[in-house]
Short mmCIF file of N, CA and C in Angstrom, two decimals:
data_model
loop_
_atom_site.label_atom_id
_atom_site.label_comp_id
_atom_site.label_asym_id
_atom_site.label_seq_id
_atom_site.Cartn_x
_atom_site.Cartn_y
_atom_site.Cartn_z
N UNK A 1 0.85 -1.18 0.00
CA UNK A 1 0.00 0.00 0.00
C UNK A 1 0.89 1.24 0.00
N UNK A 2 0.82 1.94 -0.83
CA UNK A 2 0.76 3.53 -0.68
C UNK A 2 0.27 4.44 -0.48
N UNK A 3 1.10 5.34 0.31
CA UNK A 3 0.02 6.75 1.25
C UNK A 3 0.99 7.72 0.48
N UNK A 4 -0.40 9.02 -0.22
CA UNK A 4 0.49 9.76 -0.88
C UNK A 4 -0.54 11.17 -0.54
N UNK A 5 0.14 12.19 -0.26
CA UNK A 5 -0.85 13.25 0.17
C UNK A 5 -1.58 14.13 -1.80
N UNK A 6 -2.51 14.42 -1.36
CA UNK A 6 -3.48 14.44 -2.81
C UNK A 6 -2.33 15.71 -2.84
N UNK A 7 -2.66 15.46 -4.20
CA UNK A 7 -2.26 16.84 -5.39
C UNK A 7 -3.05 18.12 -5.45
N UNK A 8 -2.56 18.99 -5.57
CA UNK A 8 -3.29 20.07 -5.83
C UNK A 8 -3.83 20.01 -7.29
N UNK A 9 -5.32 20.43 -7.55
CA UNK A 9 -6.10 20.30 -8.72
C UNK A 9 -6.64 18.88 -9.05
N UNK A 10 -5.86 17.66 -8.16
CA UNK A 10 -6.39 16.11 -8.57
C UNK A 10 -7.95 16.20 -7.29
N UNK A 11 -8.76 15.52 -7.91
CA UNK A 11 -10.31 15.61 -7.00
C UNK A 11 -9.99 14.29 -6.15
N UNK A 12 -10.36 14.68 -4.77
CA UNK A 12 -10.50 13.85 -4.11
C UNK A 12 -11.37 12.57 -3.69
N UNK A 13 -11.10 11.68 -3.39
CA UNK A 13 -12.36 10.57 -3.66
C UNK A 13 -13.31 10.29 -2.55
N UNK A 14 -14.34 11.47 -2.79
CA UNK A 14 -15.38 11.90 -1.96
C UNK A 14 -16.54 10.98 -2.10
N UNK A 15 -16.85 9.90 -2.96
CA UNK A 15 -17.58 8.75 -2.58
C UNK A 15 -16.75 7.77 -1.16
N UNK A 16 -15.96 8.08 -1.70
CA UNK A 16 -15.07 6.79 -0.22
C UNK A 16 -15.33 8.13 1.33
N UNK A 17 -15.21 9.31 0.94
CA UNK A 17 -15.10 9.93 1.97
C UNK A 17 -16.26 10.02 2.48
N UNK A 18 -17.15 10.18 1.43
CA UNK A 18 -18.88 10.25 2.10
C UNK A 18 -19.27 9.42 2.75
N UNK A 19 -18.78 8.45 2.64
CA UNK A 19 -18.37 6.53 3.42
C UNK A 19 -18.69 6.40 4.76
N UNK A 20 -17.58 7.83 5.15
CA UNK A 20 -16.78 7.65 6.58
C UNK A 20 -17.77 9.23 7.26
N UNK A 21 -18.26 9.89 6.48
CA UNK A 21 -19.31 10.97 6.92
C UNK A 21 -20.12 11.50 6.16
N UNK A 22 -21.21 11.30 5.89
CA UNK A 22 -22.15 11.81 5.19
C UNK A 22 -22.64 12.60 4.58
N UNK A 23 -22.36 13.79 5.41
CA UNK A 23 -22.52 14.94 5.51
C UNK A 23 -21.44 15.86 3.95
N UNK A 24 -22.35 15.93 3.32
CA UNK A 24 -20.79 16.62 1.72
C UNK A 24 -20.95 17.70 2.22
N UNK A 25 -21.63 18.84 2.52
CA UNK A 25 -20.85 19.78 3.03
C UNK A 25 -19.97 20.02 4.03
N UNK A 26 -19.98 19.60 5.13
CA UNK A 26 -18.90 19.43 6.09
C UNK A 26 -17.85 18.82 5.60
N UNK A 27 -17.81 17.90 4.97
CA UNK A 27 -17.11 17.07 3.69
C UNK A 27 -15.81 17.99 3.21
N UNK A 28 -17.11 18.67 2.39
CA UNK A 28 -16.30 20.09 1.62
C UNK A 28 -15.59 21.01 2.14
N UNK A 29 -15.85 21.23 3.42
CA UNK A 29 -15.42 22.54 4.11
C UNK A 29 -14.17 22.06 4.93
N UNK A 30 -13.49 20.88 5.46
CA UNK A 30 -12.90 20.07 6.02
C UNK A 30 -11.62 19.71 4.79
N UNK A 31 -11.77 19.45 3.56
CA UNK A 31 -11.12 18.97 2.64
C UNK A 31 -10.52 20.86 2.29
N UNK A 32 -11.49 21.81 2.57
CA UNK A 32 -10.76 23.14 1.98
C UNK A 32 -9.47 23.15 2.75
N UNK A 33 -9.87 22.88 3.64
CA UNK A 33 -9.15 23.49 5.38
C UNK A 33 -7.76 22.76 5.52
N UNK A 34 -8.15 21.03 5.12
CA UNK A 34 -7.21 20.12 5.75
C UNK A 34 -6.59 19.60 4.75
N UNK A 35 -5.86 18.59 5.17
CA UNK A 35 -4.85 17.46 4.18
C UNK A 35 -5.42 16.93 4.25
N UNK A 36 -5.68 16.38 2.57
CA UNK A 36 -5.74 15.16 1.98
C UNK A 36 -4.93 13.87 1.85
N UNK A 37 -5.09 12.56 2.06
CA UNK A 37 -4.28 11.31 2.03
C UNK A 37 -4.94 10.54 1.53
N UNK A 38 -3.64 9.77 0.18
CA UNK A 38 -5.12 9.00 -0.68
C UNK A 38 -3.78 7.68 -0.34
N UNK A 39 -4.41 6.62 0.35
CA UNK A 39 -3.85 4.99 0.15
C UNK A 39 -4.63 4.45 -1.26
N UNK A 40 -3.06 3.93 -1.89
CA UNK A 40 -3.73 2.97 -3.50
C UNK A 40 -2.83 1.74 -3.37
N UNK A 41 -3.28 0.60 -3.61
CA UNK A 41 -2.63 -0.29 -3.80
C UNK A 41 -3.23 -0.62 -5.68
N UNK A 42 -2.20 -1.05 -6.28
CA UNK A 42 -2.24 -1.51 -7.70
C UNK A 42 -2.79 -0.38 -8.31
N UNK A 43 -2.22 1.05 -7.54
CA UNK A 43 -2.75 2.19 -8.56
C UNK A 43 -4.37 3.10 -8.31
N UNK A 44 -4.92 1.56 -7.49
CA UNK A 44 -6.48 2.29 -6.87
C UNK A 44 -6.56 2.26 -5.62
N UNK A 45 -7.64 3.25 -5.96
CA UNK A 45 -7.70 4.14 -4.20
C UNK A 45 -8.29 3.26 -3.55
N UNK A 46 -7.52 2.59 -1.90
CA UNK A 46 -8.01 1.77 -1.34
C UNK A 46 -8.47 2.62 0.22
N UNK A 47 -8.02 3.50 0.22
CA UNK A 47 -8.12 4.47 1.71
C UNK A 47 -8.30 5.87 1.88
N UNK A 48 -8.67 6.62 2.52
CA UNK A 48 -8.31 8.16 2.63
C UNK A 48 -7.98 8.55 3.99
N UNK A 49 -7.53 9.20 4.08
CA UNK A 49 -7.91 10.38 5.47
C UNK A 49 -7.63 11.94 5.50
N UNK A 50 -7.97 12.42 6.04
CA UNK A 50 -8.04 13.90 6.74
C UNK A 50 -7.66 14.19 7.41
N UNK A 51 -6.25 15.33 7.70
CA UNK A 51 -5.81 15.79 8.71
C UNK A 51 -6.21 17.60 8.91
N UNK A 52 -6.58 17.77 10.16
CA UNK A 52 -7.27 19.62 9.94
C UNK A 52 -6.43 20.07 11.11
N UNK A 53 -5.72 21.01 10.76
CA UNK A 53 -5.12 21.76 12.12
C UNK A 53 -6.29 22.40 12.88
N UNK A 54 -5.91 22.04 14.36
CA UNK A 54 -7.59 22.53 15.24
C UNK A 54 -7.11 23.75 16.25
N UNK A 55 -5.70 23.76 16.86
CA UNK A 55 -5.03 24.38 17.66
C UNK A 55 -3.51 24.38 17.12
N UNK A 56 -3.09 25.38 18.43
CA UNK A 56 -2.01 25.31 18.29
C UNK A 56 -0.99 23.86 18.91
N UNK A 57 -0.34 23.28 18.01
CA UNK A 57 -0.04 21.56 18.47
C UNK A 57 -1.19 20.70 18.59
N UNK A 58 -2.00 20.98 18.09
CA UNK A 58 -3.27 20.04 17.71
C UNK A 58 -3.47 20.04 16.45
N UNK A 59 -3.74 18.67 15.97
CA UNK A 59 -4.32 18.05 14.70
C UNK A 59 -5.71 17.01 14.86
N UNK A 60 -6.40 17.63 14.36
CA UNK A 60 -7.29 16.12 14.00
C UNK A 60 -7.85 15.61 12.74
N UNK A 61 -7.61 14.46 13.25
CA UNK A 61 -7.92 13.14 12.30
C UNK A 61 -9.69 13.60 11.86
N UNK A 62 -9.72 13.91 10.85
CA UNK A 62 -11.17 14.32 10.85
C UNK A 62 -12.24 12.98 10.00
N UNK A 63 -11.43 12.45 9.11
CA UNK A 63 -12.12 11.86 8.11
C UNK A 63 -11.12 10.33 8.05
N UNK A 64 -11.25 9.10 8.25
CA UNK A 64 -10.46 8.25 7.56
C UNK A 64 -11.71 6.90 7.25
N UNK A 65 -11.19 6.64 6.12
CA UNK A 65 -12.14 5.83 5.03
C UNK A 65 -11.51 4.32 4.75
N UNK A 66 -11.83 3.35 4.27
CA UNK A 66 -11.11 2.15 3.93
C UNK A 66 -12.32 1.85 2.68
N UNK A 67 -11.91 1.46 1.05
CA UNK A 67 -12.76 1.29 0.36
C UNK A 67 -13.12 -0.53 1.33
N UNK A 68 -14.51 -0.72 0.63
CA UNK A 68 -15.80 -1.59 1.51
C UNK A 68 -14.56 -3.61 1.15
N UNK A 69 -13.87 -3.09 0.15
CA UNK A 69 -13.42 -4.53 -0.33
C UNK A 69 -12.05 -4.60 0.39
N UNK A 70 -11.46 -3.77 0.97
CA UNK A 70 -10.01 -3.88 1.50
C UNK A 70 -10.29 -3.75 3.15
N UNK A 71 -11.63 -3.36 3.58
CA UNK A 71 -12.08 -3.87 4.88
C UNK A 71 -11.69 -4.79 5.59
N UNK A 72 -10.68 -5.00 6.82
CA UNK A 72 -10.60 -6.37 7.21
C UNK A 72 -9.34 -6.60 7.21
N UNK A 73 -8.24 -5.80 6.64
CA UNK A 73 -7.23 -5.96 6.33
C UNK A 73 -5.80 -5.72 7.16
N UNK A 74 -6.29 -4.62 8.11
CA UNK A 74 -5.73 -3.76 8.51
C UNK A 74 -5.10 -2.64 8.18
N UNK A 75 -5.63 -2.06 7.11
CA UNK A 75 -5.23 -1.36 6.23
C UNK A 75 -5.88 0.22 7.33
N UNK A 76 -6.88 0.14 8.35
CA UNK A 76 -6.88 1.36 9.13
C UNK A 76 -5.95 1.48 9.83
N UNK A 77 -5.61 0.34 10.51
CA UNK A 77 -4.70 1.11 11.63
C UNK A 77 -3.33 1.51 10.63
N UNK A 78 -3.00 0.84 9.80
CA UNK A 78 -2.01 1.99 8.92
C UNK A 78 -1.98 3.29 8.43
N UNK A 79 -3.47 3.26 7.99
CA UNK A 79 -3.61 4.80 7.98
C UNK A 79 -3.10 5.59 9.38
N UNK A 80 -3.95 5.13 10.35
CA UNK A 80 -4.02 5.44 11.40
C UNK A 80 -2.48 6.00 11.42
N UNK A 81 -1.90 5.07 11.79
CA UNK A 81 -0.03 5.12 11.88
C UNK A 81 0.39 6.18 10.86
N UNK A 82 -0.02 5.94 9.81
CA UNK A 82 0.15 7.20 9.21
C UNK A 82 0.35 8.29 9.34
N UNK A 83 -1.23 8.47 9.97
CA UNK A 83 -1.46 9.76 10.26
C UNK A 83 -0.80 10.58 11.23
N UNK A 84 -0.20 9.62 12.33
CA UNK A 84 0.27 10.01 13.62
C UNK A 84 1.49 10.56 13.23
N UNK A 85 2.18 9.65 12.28
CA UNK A 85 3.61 10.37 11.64
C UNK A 85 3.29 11.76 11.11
N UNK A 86 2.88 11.29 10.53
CA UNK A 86 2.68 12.81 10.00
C UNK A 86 2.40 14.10 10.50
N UNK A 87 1.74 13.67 11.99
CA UNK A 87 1.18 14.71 12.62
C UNK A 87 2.73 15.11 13.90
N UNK A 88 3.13 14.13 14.17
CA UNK A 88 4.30 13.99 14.80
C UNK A 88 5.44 15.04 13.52
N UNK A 89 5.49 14.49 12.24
CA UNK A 89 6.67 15.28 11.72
C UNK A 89 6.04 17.03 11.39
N UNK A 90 5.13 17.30 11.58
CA UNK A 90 4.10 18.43 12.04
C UNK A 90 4.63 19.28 13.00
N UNK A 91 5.38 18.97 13.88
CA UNK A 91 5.27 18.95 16.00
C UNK A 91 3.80 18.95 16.34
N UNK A 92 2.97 18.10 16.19
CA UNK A 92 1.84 18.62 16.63
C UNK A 92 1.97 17.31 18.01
N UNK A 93 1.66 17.71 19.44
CA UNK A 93 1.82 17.74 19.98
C UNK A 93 0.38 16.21 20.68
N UNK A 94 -0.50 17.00 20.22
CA UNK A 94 -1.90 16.08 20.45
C UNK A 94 -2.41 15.45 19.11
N UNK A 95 -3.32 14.58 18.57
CA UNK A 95 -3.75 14.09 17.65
C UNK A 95 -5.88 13.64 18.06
N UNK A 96 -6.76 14.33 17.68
CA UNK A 96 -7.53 14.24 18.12
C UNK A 96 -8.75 13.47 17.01
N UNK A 97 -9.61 13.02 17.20
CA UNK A 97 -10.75 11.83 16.47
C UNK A 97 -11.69 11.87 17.16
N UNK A 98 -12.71 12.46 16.56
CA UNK A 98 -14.08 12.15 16.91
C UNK A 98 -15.07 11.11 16.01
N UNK A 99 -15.72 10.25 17.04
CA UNK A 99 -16.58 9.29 16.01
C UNK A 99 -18.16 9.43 16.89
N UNK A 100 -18.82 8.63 16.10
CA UNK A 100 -20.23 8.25 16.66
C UNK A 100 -20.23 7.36 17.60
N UNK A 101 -21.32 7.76 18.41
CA UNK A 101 -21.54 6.43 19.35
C UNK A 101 -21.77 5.00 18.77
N UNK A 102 -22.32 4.84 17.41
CA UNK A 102 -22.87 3.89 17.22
C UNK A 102 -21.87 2.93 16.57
N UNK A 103 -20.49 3.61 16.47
CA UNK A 103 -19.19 3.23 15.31
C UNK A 103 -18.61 2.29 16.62
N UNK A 104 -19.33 1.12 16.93
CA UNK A 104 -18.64 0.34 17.61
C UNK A 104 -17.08 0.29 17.19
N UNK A 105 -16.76 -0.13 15.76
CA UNK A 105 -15.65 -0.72 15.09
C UNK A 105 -14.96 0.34 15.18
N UNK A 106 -14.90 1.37 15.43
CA UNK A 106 -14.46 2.41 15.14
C UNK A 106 -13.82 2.78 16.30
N UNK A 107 -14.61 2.93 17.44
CA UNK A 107 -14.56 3.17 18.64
C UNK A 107 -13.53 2.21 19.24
N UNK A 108 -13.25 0.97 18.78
CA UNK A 108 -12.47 0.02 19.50
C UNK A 108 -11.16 0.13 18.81
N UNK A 109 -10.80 0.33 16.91
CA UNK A 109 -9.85 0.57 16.79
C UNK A 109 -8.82 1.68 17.24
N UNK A 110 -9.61 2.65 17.10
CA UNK A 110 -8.97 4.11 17.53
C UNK A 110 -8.11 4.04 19.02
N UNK A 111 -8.97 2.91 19.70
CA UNK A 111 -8.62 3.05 21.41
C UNK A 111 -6.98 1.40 20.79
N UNK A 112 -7.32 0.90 19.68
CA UNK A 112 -6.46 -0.11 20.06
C UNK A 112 -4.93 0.55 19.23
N UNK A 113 -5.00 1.67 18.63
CA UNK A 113 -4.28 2.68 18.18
C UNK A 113 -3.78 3.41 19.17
N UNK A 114 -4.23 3.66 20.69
CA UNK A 114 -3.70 4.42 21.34
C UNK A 114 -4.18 5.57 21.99
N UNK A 115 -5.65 5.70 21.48
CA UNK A 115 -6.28 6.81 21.60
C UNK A 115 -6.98 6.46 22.76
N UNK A 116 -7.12 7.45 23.51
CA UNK A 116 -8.43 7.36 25.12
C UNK A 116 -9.60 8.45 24.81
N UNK A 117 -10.48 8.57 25.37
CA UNK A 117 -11.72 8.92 25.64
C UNK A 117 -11.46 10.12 26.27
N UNK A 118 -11.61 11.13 25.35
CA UNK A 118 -11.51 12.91 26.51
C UNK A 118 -13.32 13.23 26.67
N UNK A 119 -14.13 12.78 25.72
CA UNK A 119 -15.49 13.63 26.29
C UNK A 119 -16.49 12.57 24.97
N UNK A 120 -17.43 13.82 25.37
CA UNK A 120 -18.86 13.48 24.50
C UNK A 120 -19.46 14.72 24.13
N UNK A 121 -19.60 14.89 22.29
CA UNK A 121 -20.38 15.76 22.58
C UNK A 121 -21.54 15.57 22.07
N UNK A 122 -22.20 15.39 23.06
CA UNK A 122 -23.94 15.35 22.99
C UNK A 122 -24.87 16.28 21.99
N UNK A 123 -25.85 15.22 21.12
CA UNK A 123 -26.61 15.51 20.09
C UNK A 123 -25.46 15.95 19.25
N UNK A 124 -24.65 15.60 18.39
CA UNK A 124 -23.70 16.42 17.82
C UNK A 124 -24.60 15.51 15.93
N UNK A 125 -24.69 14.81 16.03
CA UNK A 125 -25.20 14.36 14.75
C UNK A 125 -26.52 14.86 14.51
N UNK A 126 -27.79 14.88 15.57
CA UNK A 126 -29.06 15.32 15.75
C UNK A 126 -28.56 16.79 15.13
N UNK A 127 -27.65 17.41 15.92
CA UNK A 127 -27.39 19.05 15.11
C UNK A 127 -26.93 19.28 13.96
N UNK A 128 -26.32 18.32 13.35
CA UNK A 128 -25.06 19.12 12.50
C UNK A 128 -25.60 18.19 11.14
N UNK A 129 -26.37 17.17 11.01
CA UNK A 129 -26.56 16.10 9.67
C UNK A 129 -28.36 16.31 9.60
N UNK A 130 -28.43 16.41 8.75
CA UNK A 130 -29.50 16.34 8.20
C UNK A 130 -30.53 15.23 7.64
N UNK A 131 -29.58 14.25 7.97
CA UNK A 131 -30.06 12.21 7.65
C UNK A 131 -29.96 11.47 9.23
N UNK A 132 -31.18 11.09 9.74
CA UNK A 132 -30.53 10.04 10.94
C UNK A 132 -29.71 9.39 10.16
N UNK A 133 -28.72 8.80 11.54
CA UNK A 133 -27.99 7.80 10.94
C UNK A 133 -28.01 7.01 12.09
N UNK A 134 -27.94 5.23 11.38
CA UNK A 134 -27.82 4.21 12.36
C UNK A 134 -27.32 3.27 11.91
N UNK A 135 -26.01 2.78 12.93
CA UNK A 135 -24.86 1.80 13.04
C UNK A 135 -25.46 0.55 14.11
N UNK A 136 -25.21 -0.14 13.66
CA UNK A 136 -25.07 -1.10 14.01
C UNK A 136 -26.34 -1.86 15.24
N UNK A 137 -27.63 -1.07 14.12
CA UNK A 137 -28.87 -1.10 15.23
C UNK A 137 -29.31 0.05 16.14
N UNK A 138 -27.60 1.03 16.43
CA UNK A 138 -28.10 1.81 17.04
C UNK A 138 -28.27 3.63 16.57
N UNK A 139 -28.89 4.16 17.04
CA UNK A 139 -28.79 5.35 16.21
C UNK A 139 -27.81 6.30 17.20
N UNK A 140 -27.44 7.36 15.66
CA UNK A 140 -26.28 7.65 15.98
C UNK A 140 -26.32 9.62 16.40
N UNK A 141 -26.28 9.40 17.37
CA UNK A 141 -26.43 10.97 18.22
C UNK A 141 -25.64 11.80 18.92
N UNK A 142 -24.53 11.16 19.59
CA UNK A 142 -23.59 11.59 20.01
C UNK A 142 -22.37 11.32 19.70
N UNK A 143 -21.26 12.40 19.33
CA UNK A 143 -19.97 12.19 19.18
C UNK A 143 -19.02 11.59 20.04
N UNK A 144 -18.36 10.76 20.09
CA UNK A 144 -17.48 10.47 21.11
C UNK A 144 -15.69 10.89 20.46
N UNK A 145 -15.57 11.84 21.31
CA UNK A 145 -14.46 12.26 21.29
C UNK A 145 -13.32 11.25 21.95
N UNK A 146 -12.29 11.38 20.96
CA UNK A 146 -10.81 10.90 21.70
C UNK A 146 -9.34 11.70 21.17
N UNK A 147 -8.31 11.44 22.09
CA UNK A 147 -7.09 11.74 21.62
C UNK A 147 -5.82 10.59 21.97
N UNK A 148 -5.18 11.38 20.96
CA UNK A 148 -3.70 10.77 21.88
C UNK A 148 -2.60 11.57 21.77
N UNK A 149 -1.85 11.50 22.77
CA UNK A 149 -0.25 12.14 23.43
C UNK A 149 0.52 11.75 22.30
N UNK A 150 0.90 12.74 21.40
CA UNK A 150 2.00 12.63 20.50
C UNK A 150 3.22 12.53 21.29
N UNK A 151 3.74 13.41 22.81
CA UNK A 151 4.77 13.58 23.05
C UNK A 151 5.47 13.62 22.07
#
């Protein structure tokens, strides 16, 4: 696999990103702001993510995607690793990820990456999306915030 940060003028692959959040305008406004990262193996796009400066020595992970067929692979927590480098050759100091309550899978990799639990922010999907959304049976309403200690 290769991780290569997008090109300026190449379009980003906002079906895989819509994947990982729904929402295309937030989408849009996140991709103005932040770095782009496209993983391809054999040339096609198998991954993405999003890095958005939030503070000063803060980065967050805003967006990371795995296309539906390379699922399973471990091909996130590389991103993941990725991302941390990158945010590390940055100095950024903290590395922050917010997901849904309902992103069981999500919720367990991030923590098996390193990340802990700083908060919740309540109704954050009810406010900000315009589609319920529901994972895994359950519906999805609150953000669960995490980080981790770049040191």
């Amino acid at each position: 696999m290769q991780i290569r940060k997008l090109q300026a003028g190449e379009n980003p692959p906002l079906e895989l990103l819509l994947e990982a959040d729904p929402q295309k305008e937030l989408v849009e406004a996140y991709l103005f702001r932040g770095e782009c990262f496209i993983a391809e193996i054999d040339g096609k796009v198998a991954g993405v993510y999003v890095l958005l400066p939030t503070r000063p020595s803060t980065i967050e992970l805003v967006n990371i995607a795995i296309a539906e067929e390379e699922q399973g692979k471990g091909y996130g927590k590389k991103l993941i690793a990725d991302a941390i480098q990158k945010a590390k050759e940055k100095k950024c100091r903290i590395m922050e990820v917010g997901t849904g309550n309902s992103s069981i899978g999500q919720l367990a990799m991030y923590q098996k990456c390193g990340f802990r639990i700083t908060g919740v922010d309540k109704d954050f999907f009810v406010k900000h999306y315009s589609e319920p959304i529901v994972e895994n049976g359950i519906p999805c309403t609150d953000m669960i915030r995490l980080s981790i200690d770049l040191g």
